[in-house]
């Protein structure tokens, strides 16, 4: 169990009965609380199964930041529900560190139908507040359970939540913990001793300010969530908001908020007409609870946004796919994408394979690490859509189920929405290709609005090349048999082949708000230039891009061109009788020399004695 893999896999987790249960947590003292994706004894799915007899470690993962409000408290046990006894089994707690996991605690205990409380021996494990924890139990599925299609797994809720149901096994590209779907949130919880928490306290758990780009006078419709992090129920609290360093606005609330529960509040903020262009921030906070000042790290949260007055139209939208040749869902996505591209000519596409795939490149690994919590996923302009859990989009649950044209409509609709967003710099792209030397020279230039510097500071240009019809292996799913296998002759399109710049871009220098840059690369002999595209991206210049600042590095503007179109520019129609075969040499478009006697009708490169080259069509 040395790796965690986040792959949303639609497995044979069939749902059995729907049951009702009490809306309370049983078997805990008044100083104990549960923590996890479920917070009550409620069960909505009962009897789910894998369909193959085995022992499956299952659980949920709380990411870093989820435990901050409980720093100093102790984990004293684990709760989980099963619809029938699975005998004596292990409850476990792991700390997630990088791509690995380290066991913190495990304990064996006999199980019974319903909720099982496993209290740890000893004083418990203290919470630091900045760790990521994976917790759960060993689910044992017997031959009888698999044959009867009646398992023991229990879930809560109708929707799947990332990391709320994880299982260890080989559900994709190798063994590891995968995030699964099919039963909502797995019924598993941490038991926390909260005796050292203050009686009354609240924090901010969520703030949504809408899309990043806004204009003076626009009204922000903000949505925020405030959570009771104290030991006692709350009946009165005060929250507010603050725009930049302006005077805060405060609201009083007199509603019951049970400990551990959240309350949602909406408020509108109208931006002043004289607000400056550039980055601004809107913060929300909890001020008092039951008349007392709040304490802790999470009593305030802020979101940044950009204000603009002038804009330019986007040249194109950048669709970046994070692919995996070992995922049988990749072909479903590829089919939908091919349809979407026909209805969205303004989209430029690059498929970034993970480095474990044959087509993966090391320079792009940071992109998969930043965005790909599962495969395949994709981003549009690497931009965050308000309300989403992540920047990237995942459709794995729908790919095998929905018709390809329906999935394609989702992709094209999302792309068009970003196409309508403002840009603050133009991006023009030209290129030349010398078939004899296989050198591709790309030039980019454009104009910067004042907003570009005010919002982003320094800008960076990223150039990359992609190739279509690349033959390489791919896992494919056979719906008739329900199994996947490898197709060694699969044709991949939009494959990221190389960056012409640094992967995070080259910082631009502008004179009188104009910029220009040129880069050259030599294409390998086995790449087919007629199947290639050049894509140019403008972003904020980056020293490093992390999960904490990724929202600042959306694509400002994008453009692309076909190398095939570049190759056909300026072609001359030539008769064979016009050549001086003693002074010219001839090459195919992929750079292979051709003897004059072997010239046939078609497209060639002529290199003259003076070193000049030209494209010719032999008639």
XYZ file of C-alpha atoms in Angstrom:
619
model
C 0.000 0.000 0.000
C 2.702 2.480 -0.985
C 0.586 4.712 -3.202
C -2.735 6.465 -3.316
C -4.336 6.721 -6.727
C -7.334 8.956 -7.327
C -9.292 7.210 -10.038
C -13.049 7.585 -10.207
C -13.959 4.061 -11.277
C -17.432 2.823 -12.058
C -17.216 -0.651 -10.576
C -19.744 -3.425 -10.080
C -20.989 -1.811 -6.900
C -24.658 -2.599 -7.175
C -27.008 -0.962 -4.761
C -29.317 -3.154 -2.708
C -31.974 -1.850 -0.345
C -32.681 1.705 0.720
C -33.101 1.949 4.467
C -34.024 4.596 6.989
C -32.120 5.250 10.169
C -31.953 7.605 13.116
C -30.542 11.113 12.668
C -28.147 10.879 15.590
C -24.838 9.274 16.494
C -25.026 6.445 19.007
C -22.531 5.141 21.514
C -20.492 8.340 22.095
C -19.942 10.407 25.233
C -20.884 14.107 25.416
C -17.220 15.022 24.748
C -16.938 12.897 21.624
C -17.803 13.893 18.057
C -17.574 12.212 14.670
C -15.616 13.605 11.755
C -15.820 12.584 8.121
C -18.079 12.810 5.091
C -21.018 11.470 7.090
C -21.892 12.861 10.532
C -24.906 10.831 11.661
C -26.103 7.225 11.896
C -27.999 7.648 8.612
C -27.593 4.982 5.915
C -29.164 5.383 2.471
C -27.450 2.523 0.613
C -27.119 -0.950 2.105
C -25.670 -4.186 0.750
C -23.305 -2.870 -1.944
C -20.649 -5.290 -3.186
C -17.626 -5.670 -5.471
C -18.671 -8.968 -7.034
C -15.383 -10.783 -6.417
C -14.559 -12.517 -3.141
C -11.578 -10.831 -1.467
C -10.553 -8.581 1.399
C -10.744 -4.917 0.398
C -9.369 -2.169 2.633
C -11.995 0.588 2.272
C -12.299 3.995 3.842
C -12.226 7.753 3.304
C -9.513 10.381 3.175
C -9.560 13.806 4.805
C -7.145 16.130 3.018
C -4.810 18.597 4.652
C -6.782 21.500 6.083
C -9.824 19.419 7.015
C -8.528 18.920 10.559
C -7.305 22.434 11.385
C -10.233 23.203 13.672
C -9.464 20.060 15.698
C -5.743 20.640 16.265
C -4.901 19.405 19.768
C -7.891 17.062 19.940
C -7.404 13.291 19.879
C -8.686 10.597 17.548
C -9.984 7.908 19.887
C -11.671 5.533 17.438
C -13.281 4.738 14.103
C -16.955 4.092 13.300
C -18.202 2.203 10.282
C -21.438 0.574 9.192
C -22.005 -2.808 7.527
C -25.305 -4.362 6.491
C -24.204 -7.785 7.770
C -21.373 -9.028 9.926
C -18.032 -9.440 8.140
C -16.506 -11.284 11.081
C -13.497 -10.049 12.945
C -11.728 -7.375 10.908
C -9.219 -4.552 11.084
C -9.927 -0.846 11.518
C -7.021 1.312 10.356
C -5.705 4.862 10.354
C -3.018 6.029 7.899
C -1.208 9.331 7.490
C -0.881 10.387 3.862
C 2.579 11.748 3.098
C 3.347 12.665 -0.509
C 2.325 9.708 -2.676
C 2.710 7.228 0.173
C 0.851 6.252 3.313
C 2.159 5.293 6.739
C 0.121 3.359 9.254
C -0.627 5.295 12.442
C -2.882 2.768 14.144
C -4.825 -0.435 13.530
C -7.021 -2.581 15.710
C -8.974 -5.801 15.153
C -12.560 -6.127 16.353
C -15.584 -8.297 15.690
C -18.291 -6.658 13.572
C -22.064 -6.644 13.772
C -24.846 -5.489 11.481
C -25.241 -1.700 11.649
C -22.793 0.805 13.077
C -19.664 -0.493 14.803
C -17.673 1.702 17.197
C -14.002 0.724 17.391
C -12.417 2.620 20.302
C -8.634 2.662 20.266
C -6.618 1.221 23.105
C -4.616 3.884 24.970
C -5.048 7.662 24.989
C -5.708 8.140 21.268
C -3.784 9.957 18.516
C -3.383 13.739 18.767
C -4.356 15.802 15.728
C -1.718 18.234 14.463
C -4.181 19.981 12.166
C -2.093 20.007 8.986
C -2.058 16.295 8.175
C -4.006 14.233 5.652
C -5.574 11.062 7.054
C -6.936 7.908 5.437
C -9.166 5.848 7.719
C -11.398 2.824 7.331
C -11.636 -0.948 7.712
C -10.981 -4.213 5.913
C -14.152 -5.183 4.086
C -14.351 -8.957 3.638
C -16.501 -10.143 0.728
C -17.106 -13.894 0.732
C -17.826 -16.217 -2.188
C -21.404 -16.497 -0.947
C -21.851 -12.712 -0.878
C -20.425 -12.321 -4.376
C -22.587 -15.137 -5.779
C -25.738 -13.785 -4.131
C -24.879 -10.210 -5.210
C -25.526 -9.075 -1.666
C -22.572 -7.410 0.025
C -22.179 -5.526 3.279
C -21.010 -2.053 2.259
C -23.120 0.917 3.356
C -23.228 4.431 1.953
C -24.906 7.746 2.539
C -26.171 10.307 0.034
C -27.071 10.187 -3.635
C -23.953 11.876 -5.002
C -20.368 10.640 -5.162
C -17.826 12.796 -3.356
C -14.097 12.651 -4.115
C -12.180 10.710 -1.410
C -15.392 9.824 0.457
C -15.261 6.198 -0.700
C -11.813 4.731 -1.301
C -10.697 1.147 -1.749
C -7.355 -0.579 -2.151
C -6.886 -2.800 -5.183
C -5.941 -2.829 -8.847
C -8.795 -0.752 -10.245
C -6.725 1.046 -12.884
C -2.983 1.444 -13.496
C -1.555 -0.673 -10.678
C -2.422 -1.369 -7.061
C -3.237 1.458 -4.704
C -6.094 3.298 -3.019
C -8.622 4.530 -5.570
C -11.536 6.903 -5.124
C -14.628 4.936 -6.203
C -18.212 5.740 -7.013
C -21.572 4.051 -6.756
C -22.740 4.338 -3.142
C -22.259 8.002 -2.298
C -20.158 8.498 0.839
C -18.940 5.351 2.574
C -20.357 5.073 6.089
C -17.094 5.514 7.969
C -16.169 8.172 10.531
C -13.410 9.209 12.901
C -14.304 9.475 16.592
C -12.791 12.639 18.089
C -12.393 13.645 21.727
C -13.183 17.379 21.775
C -12.805 18.058 25.496
C -10.112 20.692 24.896
C -12.180 22.687 22.372
C -13.774 25.956 23.555
C -17.444 25.718 24.425
C -18.408 28.280 21.772
C -16.509 28.822 18.549
C -17.132 29.106 14.792
C -15.080 29.195 11.633
C -15.472 29.874 7.911
C -15.421 26.745 5.753
C -16.353 28.086 2.293
C -16.554 31.316 0.296
C -17.681 31.621 -3.319
C -17.422 34.989 -5.075
C -18.269 33.806 -8.589
C -16.145 34.210 -11.712
C -12.684 35.723 -11.463
C -13.135 38.712 -13.788
C -15.437 41.576 -12.785
C -16.129 45.185 -13.768
C -16.657 48.361 -11.698
C -20.243 48.631 -10.486
C -20.811 44.884 -10.784
C -22.538 43.142 -7.867
C -20.840 40.096 -6.388
C -23.373 37.528 -5.200
C -21.306 35.867 -2.486
C -22.063 32.553 -0.801
C -20.344 31.545 2.434
C -20.543 28.697 4.938
C -19.869 29.016 8.659
C -19.299 25.942 10.827
C -19.825 25.479 14.570
C -16.410 24.269 15.792
C -17.177 24.528 19.500
C -18.451 21.888 21.914
C -21.887 23.446 22.395
C -24.795 24.388 20.142
C -24.947 28.031 19.042
C -28.077 30.230 19.017
C -26.530 33.616 18.128
C -23.519 34.670 16.109
C -22.183 37.593 14.082
C -20.574 37.333 10.650
C -19.541 39.885 8.041
C -17.527 40.737 4.948
C -14.769 43.173 4.000
C -13.773 44.440 0.544
C -10.024 45.069 0.419
C -9.200 47.360 3.382
C -12.556 49.131 3.433
C -14.809 49.195 6.481
C -16.298 45.770 7.236
C -20.040 45.082 7.061
C -21.456 42.960 9.903
C -24.683 40.910 10.224
C -26.333 39.432 13.349
C -27.901 35.954 13.210
C -30.205 34.364 15.805
C -30.585 30.759 14.624
C -29.766 27.397 16.132
C -26.534 25.911 14.793
C -25.733 22.483 16.204
C -22.116 21.672 17.042
C -20.246 20.320 14.023
C -22.883 21.625 11.591
C -22.642 24.432 9.016
C -24.867 27.374 8.133
C -24.992 28.972 4.672
C -25.348 32.732 4.245
C -25.640 34.822 1.084
C -24.722 38.503 0.761
C -24.326 40.960 -2.122
C -21.344 43.271 -2.555
C -21.525 46.026 -5.187
C -18.109 47.092 -6.440
C -17.489 50.869 -6.379
C -17.504 52.624 -9.758
C -14.048 54.070 -9.024
C -12.424 50.775 -8.031
C -9.010 50.330 -9.662
C -8.199 47.715 -12.283
C -6.141 44.807 -10.969
C -6.480 42.209 -8.227
C -8.794 42.732 -5.249
C -9.996 40.592 -2.376
C -13.269 39.937 -0.626
C -13.071 38.423 2.861
C -15.733 36.993 5.129
C -15.358 36.356 8.831
C -17.079 35.257 12.006
C -16.930 38.011 14.619
C -18.668 36.726 17.747
C -20.465 33.595 18.955
C -22.929 33.831 21.848
C -21.521 37.331 22.420
C -17.927 36.088 22.768
C -15.042 36.726 20.359
C -14.089 33.713 18.213
C -10.650 32.116 18.242
C -8.702 29.828 15.919
C -7.149 29.814 12.438
C -10.285 29.567 10.317
C -12.342 32.495 11.530
C -11.659 34.416 8.293
C -11.497 33.427 4.612
C -10.881 35.502 1.511
C -11.069 35.122 -2.259
C -9.289 37.250 -4.837
C -10.811 38.546 -8.069
C -9.736 40.754 -10.965
C -11.301 44.056 -11.976
C -11.053 45.242 -15.596
C -12.384 48.076 -17.729
C -11.015 47.258 -21.180
C -10.691 43.840 -22.837
C -9.940 42.043 -26.094
C -11.642 38.969 -27.522
C -10.023 35.608 -26.962
C -8.373 34.084 -30.023
C -9.079 30.508 -28.918
C -9.881 28.404 -25.855
C -7.298 25.962 -24.516
C -8.570 22.490 -23.628
C -5.932 20.487 -21.746
C -6.601 16.777 -21.215
C -4.766 14.617 -18.683
C -4.701 11.142 -20.167
C -3.683 7.628 -19.214
C -3.019 4.820 -21.679
C -3.922 2.332 -18.926
C -7.400 3.804 -18.389
C -10.213 2.065 -20.327
C -12.210 5.290 -20.000
C -9.794 7.236 -22.202
C -11.308 5.994 -25.508
C -14.799 7.090 -24.360
C -13.448 10.582 -23.769
C -11.538 10.568 -27.062
C -14.717 9.746 -28.988
C -16.638 12.572 -27.319
C -13.765 14.983 -27.886
C -13.617 14.260 -31.617
C -17.284 15.240 -31.855
C -16.861 18.332 -29.690
C -13.967 19.631 -31.810
C -16.142 19.645 -34.936
C -18.629 22.007 -33.301
C -15.999 24.122 -31.547
C -13.316 25.252 -34.043
C -12.198 27.892 -31.540
C -10.787 25.187 -29.247
C -7.092 24.221 -29.159
C -6.473 20.796 -27.609
C -3.428 19.196 -25.998
C -3.486 15.755 -24.406
C -0.973 15.447 -21.565
C -0.324 11.812 -20.706
C 0.953 10.859 -17.268
C 4.596 9.870 -17.139
C 3.685 6.199 -16.622
C 2.213 6.177 -20.114
C 4.439 5.566 -23.128
C 3.330 8.910 -24.560
C 3.975 10.840 -21.357
C 6.817 13.384 -21.178
C 8.660 14.334 -18.008
C 8.343 18.084 -18.645
C 4.557 17.835 -18.294
C 4.528 15.859 -15.045
C 3.802 18.993 -13.021
C 0.537 19.479 -14.912
C -0.720 16.022 -13.972
C 0.387 16.553 -10.376
C -1.499 19.866 -10.222
C -4.730 18.965 -11.965
C -5.190 15.236 -12.567
C -6.859 13.814 -9.481
C -8.123 11.078 -11.808
C -7.728 10.035 -15.477
C -8.910 11.195 -17.842
C -9.678 14.706 -16.620
C -9.460 18.051 -18.379
C -9.253 21.777 -17.763
C -10.509 24.625 -19.883
C -7.989 27.471 -19.898
C -6.769 25.947 -16.605
C -9.466 28.140 -15.070
C -11.492 27.523 -11.920
C -15.259 27.318 -12.287
C -17.054 28.687 -9.183
C -18.461 26.046 -6.894
C -16.387 23.176 -8.270
C -14.266 21.074 -5.938
C -11.249 21.301 -8.263
C -10.024 23.172 -11.334
C -10.157 20.035 -13.489
C -13.343 18.328 -14.672
C -13.991 14.584 -14.386
C -16.612 12.714 -16.401
C -15.582 9.130 -15.773
C -18.887 8.258 -14.134
C -20.749 9.254 -17.310
C -18.364 8.268 -20.097
C -19.458 4.601 -20.430
C -23.117 5.477 -19.861
C -23.950 8.633 -21.819
C -23.904 8.787 -25.625
C -20.709 10.342 -26.945
C -22.556 13.278 -28.526
C -24.104 14.181 -25.176
C -20.709 14.171 -23.469
C -19.394 16.213 -26.395
C -22.083 18.826 -25.844
C -21.000 19.193 -22.205
C -17.396 19.756 -23.280
C -18.229 22.251 -26.045
C -20.695 24.167 -23.823
C -18.071 24.575 -21.090
C -15.480 25.628 -23.648
C -17.786 28.224 -25.164
C -18.484 29.664 -21.740
C -14.765 30.307 -21.242
C -14.440 31.600 -24.810
C -16.751 34.451 -23.800
C -14.514 35.471 -20.879
C -12.412 38.617 -21.351
C -8.764 38.587 -22.421
C -6.282 41.384 -21.849
C -3.610 40.635 -24.427
C -3.742 39.702 -28.101
C -1.814 36.672 -29.361
C -0.866 36.261 -33.019
C 1.017 33.199 -34.201
C 3.061 32.453 -37.340
C 5.498 29.666 -38.221
C 7.844 28.343 -40.893
C 8.993 24.781 -41.442
C 12.112 23.620 -43.281
C 11.493 20.019 -44.312
C 15.148 19.355 -45.171
C 16.440 20.328 -41.726
C 13.103 19.555 -40.016
C 13.356 22.877 -38.222
C 10.119 24.461 -37.030
C 10.358 28.186 -36.264
C 7.452 29.766 -34.369
C 6.862 33.498 -33.856
C 4.350 35.013 -31.440
C 3.489 38.672 -30.971
C 0.726 40.808 -29.573
C -0.482 43.852 -27.665
C -0.921 44.160 -23.902
C -3.726 46.137 -22.300
C -3.024 48.005 -19.022
C -5.132 45.297 -17.337
C -2.541 42.660 -18.216
C 0.103 44.131 -15.934
C -2.389 45.298 -13.296
C -3.957 41.837 -12.943
C -1.069 39.472 -13.656
C 2.151 41.429 -13.298
C 4.668 39.807 -15.640
C 3.290 37.602 -18.421
C 4.737 34.379 -19.818
C 4.446 32.725 -23.220
C 4.232 28.937 -23.453
C 4.663 27.180 -26.802
C 4.011 23.490 -27.310
C 3.522 21.106 -30.208
C 0.982 18.294 -30.511
C 0.587 15.466 -32.993
C -2.444 13.583 -34.338
C -2.696 9.926 -35.399
C 0.071 8.724 -33.107
C -0.029 4.925 -32.979
C 0.482 3.595 -29.455
C -1.152 1.162 -27.039
C -4.347 2.007 -25.183
C -6.545 0.140 -22.725
C -10.041 -0.208 -24.208
C -13.248 -1.403 -22.604
C -15.396 -4.093 -24.171
C -18.972 -3.414 -23.096
C -20.122 -6.826 -24.315
C -17.755 -8.733 -22.028
C -17.371 -6.109 -19.300
C -13.575 -6.433 -19.526
C -10.760 -4.235 -20.774
C -7.767 -5.124 -22.937
C -4.957 -3.312 -24.739
C -5.176 -2.165 -28.343
C -1.594 -1.908 -29.610
C -2.617 0.031 -32.740
C -4.744 2.736 -31.143
C -4.465 6.142 -32.855
C -4.078 9.000 -30.371
C -4.829 12.593 -31.372
C -3.668 15.895 -29.841
C -0.712 14.200 -28.133
C 1.606 16.661 -26.391
C 4.998 16.013 -27.962
C 7.233 18.804 -26.731
C 7.415 22.243 -25.163
C 9.269 24.810 -27.276
C 9.565 27.036 -24.203
C 9.940 26.248 -20.538
C 6.840 24.203 -19.561
C 5.642 27.068 -17.345
C 6.446 29.624 -20.039
C 9.084 32.220 -20.849
C 8.649 35.669 -19.340
C 7.770 38.303 -21.955
C 9.443 41.683 -22.411
C 7.169 44.385 -23.822
C 7.993 47.733 -25.472
C 5.185 50.279 -25.790
C 2.797 47.478 -24.746
C 3.925 45.324 -27.682
C 5.734 42.004 -27.356
C 7.333 39.540 -29.765
C 9.147 36.235 -29.283
C 10.527 33.490 -31.512
C 11.502 29.893 -30.800
C 12.933 27.111 -32.964
C 12.924 23.339 -32.572
C 14.004 20.385 -34.696
C 11.327 17.739 -35.098
C 12.455 14.099 -34.683
C 12.403 11.928 -37.786
C 9.522 9.757 -36.563
C 7.184 12.722 -35.998
C 4.905 13.643 -38.886
C 4.797 17.438 -39.223
C 1.696 17.309 -41.407
C -0.157 15.917 -38.361
C 1.157 18.502 -35.914
C -0.152 21.697 -34.332
C 1.555 24.523 -32.491
C -0.297 25.931 -29.468
C 0.592 29.221 -27.775
C -0.559 30.184 -24.278
C -0.323 33.450 -22.350
C -0.307 33.128 -18.556
C 0.985 34.892 -15.503
C 4.755 34.399 -15.223
C 5.525 31.726 -12.626
C 8.457 30.839 -10.423
C 6.446 27.851 -9.190
C 2.818 26.763 -9.507
C 1.278 24.918 -6.556
C -2.164 23.909 -5.377
C -2.234 27.106 -3.317
C -1.724 29.507 -6.236
C -2.976 27.472 -9.233
C -6.086 29.661 -9.584
C -3.828 32.607 -10.466
C -2.372 30.822 -13.480
C -5.375 30.449 -15.758
C -4.738 30.928 -19.472
C -5.137 34.592 -20.445
C -5.285 33.926 -24.180
C -4.562 31.050 -26.537
C -3.908 30.553 -30.222
C -2.820 27.687 -32.444
C -1.902 26.813 -35.998
C -1.564 23.704 -38.129
C 1.950 22.823 -39.279
C 0.367 21.250 -42.374
C -0.959 24.667 -43.399
C 2.486 26.173 -42.844
C 4.035 23.493 -45.065
C 1.714 24.288 -47.977
C 2.299 28.051 -47.926
C 4.297 29.343 -50.879
C 4.379 26.060 -52.840
C 5.462 26.402 -56.459
C 4.094 24.283 -59.324
C 7.117 22.900 -61.164
C 7.606 20.827 -64.303
C 10.420 18.259 -64.092
C 11.993 19.691 -67.223
C 12.632 22.974 -65.379
C 15.118 21.463 -62.904
C 18.891 21.537 -63.033
C 19.463 18.162 -61.468
C 23.172 18.883 -61.090
C 22.661 21.830 -58.709
C 19.501 20.868 -56.742
C 18.716 18.178 -54.223
C 15.247 16.915 -53.367
C 13.595 15.722 -50.159
C 10.228 14.400 -49.060
C 8.293 16.495 -46.545
C 9.659 14.392 -43.702
C 13.241 15.146 -44.800
C 14.183 11.961 -46.630
C 16.386 12.498 -49.728
C 14.903 11.552 -53.108
C 16.921 10.893 -56.241
C 15.774 12.904 -59.310
C 14.870 9.673 -61.088
C 12.504 8.792 -58.227
C 10.518 12.041 -58.311
C 6.823 11.444 -58.969
C 3.819 13.718 -58.890
C 3.503 15.193 -55.402
C 4.898 17.616 -52.845
C 8.673 17.900 -52.264
C 11.359 20.189 -50.893
C 14.037 21.460 -53.298
C 17.382 22.596 -51.863
C 19.358 24.648 -54.336
C 23.137 24.897 -54.654
C 23.113 28.261 -52.845
C 21.440 26.607 -49.814
C 17.997 28.137 -50.330
C 14.983 25.834 -50.151
C 11.507 25.968 -51.580
C 8.402 23.806 -51.565
C 7.429 22.437 -54.947
C 4.613 20.429 -56.471
C 5.775 18.116 -59.246
C 3.142 17.746 -61.956
